[in-house]
mmCIF file of C-alpha atoms (C1' of nucleotides) in Angstrom:
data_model
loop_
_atom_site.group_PDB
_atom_site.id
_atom_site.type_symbol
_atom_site.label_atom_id
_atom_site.label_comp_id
_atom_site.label_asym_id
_atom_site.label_seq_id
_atom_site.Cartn_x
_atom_site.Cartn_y
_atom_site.Cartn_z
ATOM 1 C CA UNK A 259 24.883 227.206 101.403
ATOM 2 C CA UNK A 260 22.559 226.815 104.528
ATOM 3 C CA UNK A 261 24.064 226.319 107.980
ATOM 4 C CA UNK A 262 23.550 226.054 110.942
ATOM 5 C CA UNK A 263 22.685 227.114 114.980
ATOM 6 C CA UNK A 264 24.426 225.879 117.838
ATOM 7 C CA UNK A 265 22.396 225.908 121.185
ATOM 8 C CA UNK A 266 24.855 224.921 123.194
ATOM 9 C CA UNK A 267 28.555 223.621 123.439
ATOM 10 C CA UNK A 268 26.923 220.707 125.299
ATOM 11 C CA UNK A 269 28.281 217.221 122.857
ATOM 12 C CA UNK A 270 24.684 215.995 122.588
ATOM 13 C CA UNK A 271 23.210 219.366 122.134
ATOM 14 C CA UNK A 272 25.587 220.268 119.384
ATOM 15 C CA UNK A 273 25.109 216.174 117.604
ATOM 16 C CA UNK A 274 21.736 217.231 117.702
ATOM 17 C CA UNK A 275 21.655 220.487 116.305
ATOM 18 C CA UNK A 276 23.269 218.691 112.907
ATOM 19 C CA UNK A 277 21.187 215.291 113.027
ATOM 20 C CA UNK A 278 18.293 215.753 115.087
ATOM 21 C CA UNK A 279 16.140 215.827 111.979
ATOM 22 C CA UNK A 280 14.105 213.049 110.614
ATOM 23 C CA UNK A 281 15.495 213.048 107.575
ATOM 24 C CA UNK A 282 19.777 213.747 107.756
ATOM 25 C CA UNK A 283 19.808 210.194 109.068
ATOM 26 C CA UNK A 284 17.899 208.731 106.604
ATOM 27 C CA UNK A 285 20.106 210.345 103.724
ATOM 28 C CA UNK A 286 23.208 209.055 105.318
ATOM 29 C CA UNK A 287 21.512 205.822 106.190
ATOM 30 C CA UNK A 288 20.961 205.250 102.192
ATOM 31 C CA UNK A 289 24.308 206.375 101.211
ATOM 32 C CA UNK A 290 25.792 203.993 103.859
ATOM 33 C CA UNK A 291 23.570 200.897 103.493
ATOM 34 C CA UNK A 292 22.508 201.149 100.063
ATOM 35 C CA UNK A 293 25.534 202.602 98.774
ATOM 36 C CA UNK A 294 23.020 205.102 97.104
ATOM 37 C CA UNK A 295 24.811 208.373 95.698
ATOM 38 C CA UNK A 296 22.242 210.432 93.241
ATOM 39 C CA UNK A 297 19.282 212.469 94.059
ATOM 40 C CA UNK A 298 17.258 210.059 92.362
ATOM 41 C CA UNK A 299 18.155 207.565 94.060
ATOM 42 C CA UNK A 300 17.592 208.771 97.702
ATOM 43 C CA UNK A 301 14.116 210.404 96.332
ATOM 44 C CA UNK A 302 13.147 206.783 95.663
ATOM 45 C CA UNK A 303 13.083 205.760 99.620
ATOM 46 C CA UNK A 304 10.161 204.297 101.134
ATOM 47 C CA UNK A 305 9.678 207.103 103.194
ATOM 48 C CA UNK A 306 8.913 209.750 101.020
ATOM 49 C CA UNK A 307 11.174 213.063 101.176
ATOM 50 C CA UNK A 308 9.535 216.123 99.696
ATOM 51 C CA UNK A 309 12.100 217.566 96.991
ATOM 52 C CA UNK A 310 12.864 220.614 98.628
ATOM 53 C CA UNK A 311 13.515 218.832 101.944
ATOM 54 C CA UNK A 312 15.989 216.711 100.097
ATOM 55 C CA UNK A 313 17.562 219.643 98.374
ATOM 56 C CA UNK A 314 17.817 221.208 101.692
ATOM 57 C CA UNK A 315 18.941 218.652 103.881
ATOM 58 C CA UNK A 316 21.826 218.170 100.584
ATOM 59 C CA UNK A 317 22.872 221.634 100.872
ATOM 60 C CA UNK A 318 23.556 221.236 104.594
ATOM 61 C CA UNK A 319 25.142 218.049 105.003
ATOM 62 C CA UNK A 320 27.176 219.408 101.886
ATOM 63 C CA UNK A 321 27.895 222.873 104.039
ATOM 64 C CA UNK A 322 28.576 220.863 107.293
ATOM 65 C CA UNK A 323 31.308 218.931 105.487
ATOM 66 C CA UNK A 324 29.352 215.187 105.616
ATOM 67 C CA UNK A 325 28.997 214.882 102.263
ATOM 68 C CA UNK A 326 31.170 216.049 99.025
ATOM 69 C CA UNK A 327 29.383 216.668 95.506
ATOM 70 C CA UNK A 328 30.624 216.383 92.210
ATOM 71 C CA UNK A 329 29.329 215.984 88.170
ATOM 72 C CA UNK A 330 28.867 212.267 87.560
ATOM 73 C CA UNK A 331 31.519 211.103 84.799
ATOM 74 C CA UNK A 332 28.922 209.280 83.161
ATOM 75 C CA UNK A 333 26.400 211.675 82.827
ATOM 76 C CA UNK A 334 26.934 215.667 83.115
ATOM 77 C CA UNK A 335 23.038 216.378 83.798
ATOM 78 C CA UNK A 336 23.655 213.954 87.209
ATOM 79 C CA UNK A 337 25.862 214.699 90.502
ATOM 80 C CA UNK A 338 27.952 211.812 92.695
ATOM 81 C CA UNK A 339 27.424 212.641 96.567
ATOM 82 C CA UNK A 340 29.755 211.064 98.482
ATOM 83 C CA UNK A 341 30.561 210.703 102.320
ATOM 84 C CA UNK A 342 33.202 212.577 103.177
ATOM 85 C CA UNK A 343 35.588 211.015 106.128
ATOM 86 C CA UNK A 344 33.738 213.539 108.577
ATOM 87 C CA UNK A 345 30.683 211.885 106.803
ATOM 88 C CA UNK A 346 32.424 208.185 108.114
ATOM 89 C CA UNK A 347 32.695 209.278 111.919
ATOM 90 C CA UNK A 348 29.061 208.781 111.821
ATOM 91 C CA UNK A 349 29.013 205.360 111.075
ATOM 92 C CA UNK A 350 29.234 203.851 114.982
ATOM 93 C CA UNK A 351 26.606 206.259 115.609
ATOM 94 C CA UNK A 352 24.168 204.808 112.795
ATOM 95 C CA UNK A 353 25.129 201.099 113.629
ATOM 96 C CA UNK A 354 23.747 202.111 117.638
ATOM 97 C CA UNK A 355 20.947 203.935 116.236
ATOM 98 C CA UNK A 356 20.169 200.728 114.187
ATOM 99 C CA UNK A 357 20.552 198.525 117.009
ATOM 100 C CA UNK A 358 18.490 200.434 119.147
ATOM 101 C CA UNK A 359 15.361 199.894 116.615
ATOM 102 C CA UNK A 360 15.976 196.655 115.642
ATOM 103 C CA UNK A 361 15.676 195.617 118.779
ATOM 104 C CA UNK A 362 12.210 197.793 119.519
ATOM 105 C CA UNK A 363 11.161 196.980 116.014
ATOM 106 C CA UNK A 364 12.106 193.322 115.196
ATOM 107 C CA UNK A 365 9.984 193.685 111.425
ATOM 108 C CA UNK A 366 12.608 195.512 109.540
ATOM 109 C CA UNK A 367 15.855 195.739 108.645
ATOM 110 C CA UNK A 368 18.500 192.671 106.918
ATOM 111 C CA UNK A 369 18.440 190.139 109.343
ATOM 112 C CA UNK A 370 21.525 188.798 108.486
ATOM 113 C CA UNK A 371 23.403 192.030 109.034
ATOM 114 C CA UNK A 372 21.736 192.854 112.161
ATOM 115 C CA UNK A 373 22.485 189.224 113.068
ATOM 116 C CA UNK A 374 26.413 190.443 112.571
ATOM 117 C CA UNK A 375 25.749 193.371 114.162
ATOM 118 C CA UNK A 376 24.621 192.238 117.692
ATOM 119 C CA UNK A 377 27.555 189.898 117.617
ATOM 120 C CA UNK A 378 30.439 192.015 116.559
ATOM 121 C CA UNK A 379 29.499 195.386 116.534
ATOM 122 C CA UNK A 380 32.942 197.347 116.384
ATOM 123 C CA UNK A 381 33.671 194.412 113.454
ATOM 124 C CA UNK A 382 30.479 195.661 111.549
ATOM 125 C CA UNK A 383 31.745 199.132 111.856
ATOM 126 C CA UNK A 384 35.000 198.485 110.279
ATOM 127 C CA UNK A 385 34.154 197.331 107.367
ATOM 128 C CA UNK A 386 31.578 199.419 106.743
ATOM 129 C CA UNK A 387 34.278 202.615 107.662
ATOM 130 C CA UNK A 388 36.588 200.781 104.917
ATOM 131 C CA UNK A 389 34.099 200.300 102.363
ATOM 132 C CA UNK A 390 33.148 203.809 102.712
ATOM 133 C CA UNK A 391 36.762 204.905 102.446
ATOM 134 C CA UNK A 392 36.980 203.717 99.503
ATOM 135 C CA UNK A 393 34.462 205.444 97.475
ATOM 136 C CA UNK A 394 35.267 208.811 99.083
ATOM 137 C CA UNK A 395 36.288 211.202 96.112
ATOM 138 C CA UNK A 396 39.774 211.745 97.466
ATOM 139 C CA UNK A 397 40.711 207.841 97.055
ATOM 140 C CA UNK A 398 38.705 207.807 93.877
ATOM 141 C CA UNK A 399 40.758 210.945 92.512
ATOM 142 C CA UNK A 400 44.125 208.784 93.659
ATOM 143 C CA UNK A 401 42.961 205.215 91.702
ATOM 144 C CA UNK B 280 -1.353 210.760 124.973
ATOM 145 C CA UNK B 281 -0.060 211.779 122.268
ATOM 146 C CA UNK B 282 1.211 209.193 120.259
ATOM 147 C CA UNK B 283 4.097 208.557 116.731
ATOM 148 C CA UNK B 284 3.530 207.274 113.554
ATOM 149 C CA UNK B 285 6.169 204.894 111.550
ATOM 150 C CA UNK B 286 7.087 205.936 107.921
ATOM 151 C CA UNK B 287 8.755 202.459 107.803
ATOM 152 C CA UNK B 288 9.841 199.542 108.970
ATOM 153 C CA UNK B 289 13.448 200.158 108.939
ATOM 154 C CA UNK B 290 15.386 200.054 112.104
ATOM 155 C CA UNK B 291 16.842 203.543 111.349
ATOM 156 C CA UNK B 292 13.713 205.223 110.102
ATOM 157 C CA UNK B 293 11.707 203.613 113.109
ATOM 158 C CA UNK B 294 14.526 205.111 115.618
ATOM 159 C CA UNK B 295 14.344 208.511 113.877
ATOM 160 C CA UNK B 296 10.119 208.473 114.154
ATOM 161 C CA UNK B 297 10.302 208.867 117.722
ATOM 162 C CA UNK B 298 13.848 210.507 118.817
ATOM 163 C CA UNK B 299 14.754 212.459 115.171
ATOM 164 C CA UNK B 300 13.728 215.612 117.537
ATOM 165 C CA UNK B 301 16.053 217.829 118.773
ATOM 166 C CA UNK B 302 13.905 218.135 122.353
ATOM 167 C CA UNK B 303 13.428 214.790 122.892
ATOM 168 C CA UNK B 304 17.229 213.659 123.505
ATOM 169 C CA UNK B 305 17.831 216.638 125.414
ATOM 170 C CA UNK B 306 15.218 215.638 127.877
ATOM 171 C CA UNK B 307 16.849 212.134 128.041
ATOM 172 C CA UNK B 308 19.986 213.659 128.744
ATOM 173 C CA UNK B 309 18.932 216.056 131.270
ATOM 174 C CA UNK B 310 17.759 212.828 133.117
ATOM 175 C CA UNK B 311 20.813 210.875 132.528
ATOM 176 C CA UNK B 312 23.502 212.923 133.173
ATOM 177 C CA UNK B 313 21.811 215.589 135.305
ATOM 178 C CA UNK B 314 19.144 213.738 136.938
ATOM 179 C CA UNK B 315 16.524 216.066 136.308
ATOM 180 C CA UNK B 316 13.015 214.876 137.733
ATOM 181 C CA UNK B 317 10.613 218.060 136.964
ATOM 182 C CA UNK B 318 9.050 220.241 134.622
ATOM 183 C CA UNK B 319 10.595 223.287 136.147
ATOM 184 C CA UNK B 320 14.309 221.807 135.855
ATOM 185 C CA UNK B 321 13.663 220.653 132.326
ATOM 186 C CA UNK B 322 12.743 224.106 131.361
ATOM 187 C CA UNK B 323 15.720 225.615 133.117
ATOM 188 C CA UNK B 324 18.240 223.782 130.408
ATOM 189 C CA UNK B 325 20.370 225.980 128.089
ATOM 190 C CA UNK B 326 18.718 225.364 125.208
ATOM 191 C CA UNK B 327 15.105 227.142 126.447
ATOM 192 C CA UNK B 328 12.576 224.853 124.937
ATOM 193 C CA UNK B 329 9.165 226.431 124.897
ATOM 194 C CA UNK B 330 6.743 225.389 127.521
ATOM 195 C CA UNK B 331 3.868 224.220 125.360
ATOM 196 C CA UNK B 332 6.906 222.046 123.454
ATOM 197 C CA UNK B 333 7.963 220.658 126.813
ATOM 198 C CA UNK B 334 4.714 219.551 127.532
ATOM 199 C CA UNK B 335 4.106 217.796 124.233
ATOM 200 C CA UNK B 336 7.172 215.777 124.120
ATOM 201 C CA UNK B 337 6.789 214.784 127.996
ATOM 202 C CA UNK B 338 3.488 213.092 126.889
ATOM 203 C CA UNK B 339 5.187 211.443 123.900
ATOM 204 C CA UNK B 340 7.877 210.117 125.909
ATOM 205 C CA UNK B 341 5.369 208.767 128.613
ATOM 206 C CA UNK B 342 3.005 207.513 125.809
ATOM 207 C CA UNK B 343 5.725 205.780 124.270
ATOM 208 C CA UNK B 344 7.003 204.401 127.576
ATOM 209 C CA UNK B 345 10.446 206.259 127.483
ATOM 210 C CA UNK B 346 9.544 207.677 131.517
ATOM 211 C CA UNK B 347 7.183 207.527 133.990
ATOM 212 C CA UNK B 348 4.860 210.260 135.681
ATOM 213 C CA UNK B 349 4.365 210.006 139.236
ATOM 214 C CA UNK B 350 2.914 212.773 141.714
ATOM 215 C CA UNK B 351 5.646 213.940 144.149
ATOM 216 C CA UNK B 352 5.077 212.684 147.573
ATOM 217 C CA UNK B 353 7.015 215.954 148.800
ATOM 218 C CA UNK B 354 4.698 218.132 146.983
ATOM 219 C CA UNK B 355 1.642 217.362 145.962
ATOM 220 C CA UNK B 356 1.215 219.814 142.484
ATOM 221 C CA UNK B 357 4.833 218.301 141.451
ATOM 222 C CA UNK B 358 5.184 215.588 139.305
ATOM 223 C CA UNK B 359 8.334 213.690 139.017
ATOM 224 C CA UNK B 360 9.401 212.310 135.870
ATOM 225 C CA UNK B 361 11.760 208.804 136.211
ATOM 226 C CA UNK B 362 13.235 206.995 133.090
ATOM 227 C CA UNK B 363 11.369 203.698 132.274
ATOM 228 C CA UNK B 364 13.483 200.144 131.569
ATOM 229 C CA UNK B 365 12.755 201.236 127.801
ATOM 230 C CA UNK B 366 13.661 204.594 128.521
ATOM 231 C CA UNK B 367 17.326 203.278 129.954
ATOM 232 C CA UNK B 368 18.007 201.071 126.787
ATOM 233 C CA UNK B 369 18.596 204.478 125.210
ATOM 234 C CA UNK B 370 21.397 204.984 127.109
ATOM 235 C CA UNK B 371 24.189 203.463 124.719
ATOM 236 C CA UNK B 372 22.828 205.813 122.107
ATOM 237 C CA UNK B 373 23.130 208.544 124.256
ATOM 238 C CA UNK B 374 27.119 208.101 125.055
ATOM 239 C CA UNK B 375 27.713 207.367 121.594
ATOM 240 C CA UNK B 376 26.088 210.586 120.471
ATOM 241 C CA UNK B 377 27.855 212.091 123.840
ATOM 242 C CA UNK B 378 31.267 211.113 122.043
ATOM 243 C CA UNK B 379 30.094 211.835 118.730
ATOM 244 C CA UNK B 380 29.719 215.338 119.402
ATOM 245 C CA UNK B 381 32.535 215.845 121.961
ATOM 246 C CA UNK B 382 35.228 214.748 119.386
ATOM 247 C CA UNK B 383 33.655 217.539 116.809
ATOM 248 C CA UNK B 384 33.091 220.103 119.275
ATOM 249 C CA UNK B 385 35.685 219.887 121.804
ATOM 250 C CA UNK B 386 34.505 222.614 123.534
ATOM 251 C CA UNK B 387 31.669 221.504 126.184
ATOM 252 C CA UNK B 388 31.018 219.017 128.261
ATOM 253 C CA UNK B 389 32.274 217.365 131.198
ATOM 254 C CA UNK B 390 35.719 216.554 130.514
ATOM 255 C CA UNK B 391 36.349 213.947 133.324
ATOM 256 C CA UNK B 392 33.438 212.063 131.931
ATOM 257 C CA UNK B 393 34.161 212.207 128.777
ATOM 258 C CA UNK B 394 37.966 211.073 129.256
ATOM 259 C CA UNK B 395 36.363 208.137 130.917
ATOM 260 C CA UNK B 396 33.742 207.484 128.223
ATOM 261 C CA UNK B 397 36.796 207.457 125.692
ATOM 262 C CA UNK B 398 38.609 205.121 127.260
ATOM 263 C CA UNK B 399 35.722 202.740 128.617
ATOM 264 C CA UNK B 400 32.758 203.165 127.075
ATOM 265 C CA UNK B 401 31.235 199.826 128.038
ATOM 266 C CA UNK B 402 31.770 200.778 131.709
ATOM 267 C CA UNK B 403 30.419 204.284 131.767
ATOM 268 C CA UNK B 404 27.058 202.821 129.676
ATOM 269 C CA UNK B 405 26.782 200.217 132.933
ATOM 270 C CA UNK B 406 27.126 202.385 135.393
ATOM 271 C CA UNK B 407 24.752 204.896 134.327
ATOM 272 C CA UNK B 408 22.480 202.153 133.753
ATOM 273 C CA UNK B 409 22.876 200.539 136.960
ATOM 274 C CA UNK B 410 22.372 204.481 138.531
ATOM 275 C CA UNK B 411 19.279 205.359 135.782
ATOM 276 C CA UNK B 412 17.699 201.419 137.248
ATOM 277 C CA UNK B 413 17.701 202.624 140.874
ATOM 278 C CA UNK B 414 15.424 205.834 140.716
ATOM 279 C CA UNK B 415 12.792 203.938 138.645
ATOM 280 C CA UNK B 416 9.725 204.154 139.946
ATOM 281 C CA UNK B 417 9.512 200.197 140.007
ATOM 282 C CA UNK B 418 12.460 199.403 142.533
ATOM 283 C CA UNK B 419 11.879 202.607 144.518
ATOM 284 C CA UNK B 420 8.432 201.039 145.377
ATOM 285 C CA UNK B 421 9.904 198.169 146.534
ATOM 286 C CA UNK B 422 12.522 199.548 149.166
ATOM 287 C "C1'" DA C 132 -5.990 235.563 153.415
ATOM 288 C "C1'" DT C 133 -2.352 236.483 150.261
ATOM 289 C "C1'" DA C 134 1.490 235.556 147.571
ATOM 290 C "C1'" DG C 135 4.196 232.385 145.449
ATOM 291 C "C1'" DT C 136 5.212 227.923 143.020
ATOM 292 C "C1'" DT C 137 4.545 224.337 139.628
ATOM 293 C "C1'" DC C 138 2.694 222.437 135.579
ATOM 294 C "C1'" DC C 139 0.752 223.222 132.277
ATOM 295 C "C1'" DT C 140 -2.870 225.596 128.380
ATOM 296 C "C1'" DT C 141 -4.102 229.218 125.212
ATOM 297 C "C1'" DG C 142 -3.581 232.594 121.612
ATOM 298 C "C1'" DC C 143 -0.849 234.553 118.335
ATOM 299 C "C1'" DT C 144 2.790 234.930 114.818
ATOM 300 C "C1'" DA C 145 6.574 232.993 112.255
ATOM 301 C "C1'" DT C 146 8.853 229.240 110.375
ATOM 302 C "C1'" DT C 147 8.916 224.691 108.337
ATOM 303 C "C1'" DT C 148 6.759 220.968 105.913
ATOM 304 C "C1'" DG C 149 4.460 218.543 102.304
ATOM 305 C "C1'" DC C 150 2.430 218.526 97.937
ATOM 306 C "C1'" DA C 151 1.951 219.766 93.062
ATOM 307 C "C1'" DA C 152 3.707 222.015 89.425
ATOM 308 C "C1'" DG C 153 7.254 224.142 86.782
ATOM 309 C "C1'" DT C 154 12.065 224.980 84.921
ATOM 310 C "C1'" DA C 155 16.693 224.256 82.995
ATOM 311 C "C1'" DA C 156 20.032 221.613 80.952
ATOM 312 C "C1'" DA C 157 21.804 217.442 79.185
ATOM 313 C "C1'" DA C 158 20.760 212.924 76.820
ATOM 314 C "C1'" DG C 159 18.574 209.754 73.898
ATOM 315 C "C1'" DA C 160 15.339 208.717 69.996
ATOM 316 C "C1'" DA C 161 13.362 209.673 65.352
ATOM 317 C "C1'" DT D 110 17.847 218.423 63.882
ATOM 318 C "C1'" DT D 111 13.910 218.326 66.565
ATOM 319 C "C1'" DC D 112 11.274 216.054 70.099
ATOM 320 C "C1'" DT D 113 10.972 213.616 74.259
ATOM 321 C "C1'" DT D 114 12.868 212.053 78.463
ATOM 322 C "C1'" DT D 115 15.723 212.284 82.435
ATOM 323 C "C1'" DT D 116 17.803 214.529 86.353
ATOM 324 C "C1'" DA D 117 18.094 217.924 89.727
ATOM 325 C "C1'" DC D 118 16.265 221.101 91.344
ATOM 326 C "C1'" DT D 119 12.976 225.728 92.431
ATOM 327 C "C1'" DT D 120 8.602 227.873 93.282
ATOM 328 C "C1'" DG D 121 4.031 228.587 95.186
ATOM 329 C "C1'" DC D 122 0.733 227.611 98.407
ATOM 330 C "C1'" DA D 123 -1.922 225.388 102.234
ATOM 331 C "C1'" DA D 124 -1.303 223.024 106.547
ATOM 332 C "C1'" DA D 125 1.322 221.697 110.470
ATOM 333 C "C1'" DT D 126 4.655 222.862 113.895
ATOM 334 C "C1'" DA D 127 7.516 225.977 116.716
ATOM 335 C "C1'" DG D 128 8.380 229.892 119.538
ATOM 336 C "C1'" DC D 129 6.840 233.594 122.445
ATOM 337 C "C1'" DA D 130 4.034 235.835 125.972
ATOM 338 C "C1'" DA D 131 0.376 235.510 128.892
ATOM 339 C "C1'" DG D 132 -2.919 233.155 131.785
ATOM 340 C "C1'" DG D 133 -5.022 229.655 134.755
ATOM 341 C "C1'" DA D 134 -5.626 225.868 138.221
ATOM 342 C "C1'" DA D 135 -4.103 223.606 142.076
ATOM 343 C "C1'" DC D 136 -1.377 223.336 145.678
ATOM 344 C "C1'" DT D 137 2.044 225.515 149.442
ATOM 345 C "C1'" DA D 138 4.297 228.764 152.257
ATOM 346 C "C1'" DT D 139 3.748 233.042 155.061
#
DNA sequence: ATAGTTCCTTGCTATTTGCAAGTAAAAGAA
DNA sequence: TTCTTTTACTTGCAAATAGCAAGGAACTAT
């Protein structure tokens, strides 16, 4: 249950009070991108989050509404985050952020996608908002 | 000169290494929407950043190209600080962080602006550019 | 000459990070 | 059933970073 301190009312301010943190974005990146969903699997990124950063940076973006967690089905011992659709909203924000570095940083990233990306960006976003939307819990729970 | 190191080659992650800050945006922004020049109207934001943290990301921002430090020609012990061509490819990022944040906290902000930035976002992000490419440094040597 | 102004730097304490290790609870193997 | 492994953390500790208050250097205004 950790939270968080708003500055200021100003937008930018108040974006950055949630994600201006190396790591947030890099959670929601995985969960977006890689359709990742376990703590496993976003301890396994090549950048190398310290376990109680990850457990921390869970418990907020769980607190702050971006993400829902539940037991896996499979397995008990496991949990299933999900974006939540506040955790969706972010999406046109991630695809900029991506476009920004792609373009600064031409090494990384799946060129095909970025390809896509610098062509039809609000296309991009779409389906990436549907796909999401459809492994939210709530549509899950309604399958 | 202080300088940033990359945890990866990832767009995101490569983004993140040098603006996943919560000062360094706000800096941006004060020059983009408030067109702050100087130390002493950075520091005077609502947010109070500390002075030695001011200092520190100022020489990021100019090692990393983001802005430009020039010696004021009205007074010679101020500096003035002027986005970079780099520094104004940020500026898409900015709005959509701008609108981001103004749809989840409804309560700041400049509401004509924002209205606008709703409605036309393509149009605000050109005309702040075209403003943000006048005061650099580069075509104010050449008037 | 004196008093401000501007852009920092320095010193100190408190918080946050990163690393290594440990724990608890469920799952799979013998 | 017992032993080992897996998963998701928590804990402890050293090191880095942030925040706060004060100070200094170089100009400028009076």
């Amino acid at each position: 249950m950790k939270s968080i301190q708003h500055r200021s009312d100003c937008p930018i301010s108040y974006t950055l009070d949630i994600l201006g943190d190396k790591w947030m974005l890099l959670i929601l990146r995985d969960m977006i991108f890689a359709e990742k969903e376990s703590y496993k699997e976003f301890m396994q990124s090549g950048e190398g989050i310290a376990t109680n950063v990850l457990a921390d940076r869970l418990s907020i973006l769980e607190t702050e509404k971006f993400i829902t967690k539940k037991v896996s089905p499979a397995n008990k011992k496991s949990f299933v985050y999900r974006l939540t659709d506040k955790g969706i909203t972010l999406i046109p924000l991630i695809m900029e952020i991506t476009l920004w570095g792609s373009a600064f940083n031409p090494k990384g990233g799946n060129k095909e996608l970025l390809k896509k990306l610098k062509k039809d960006k609000e296309g991009v976003v779409a389906e990436f908002t549907a796909k999401m939307k459809e492994r939210t819990f709530k549509s899950v729970a309604r399958v």
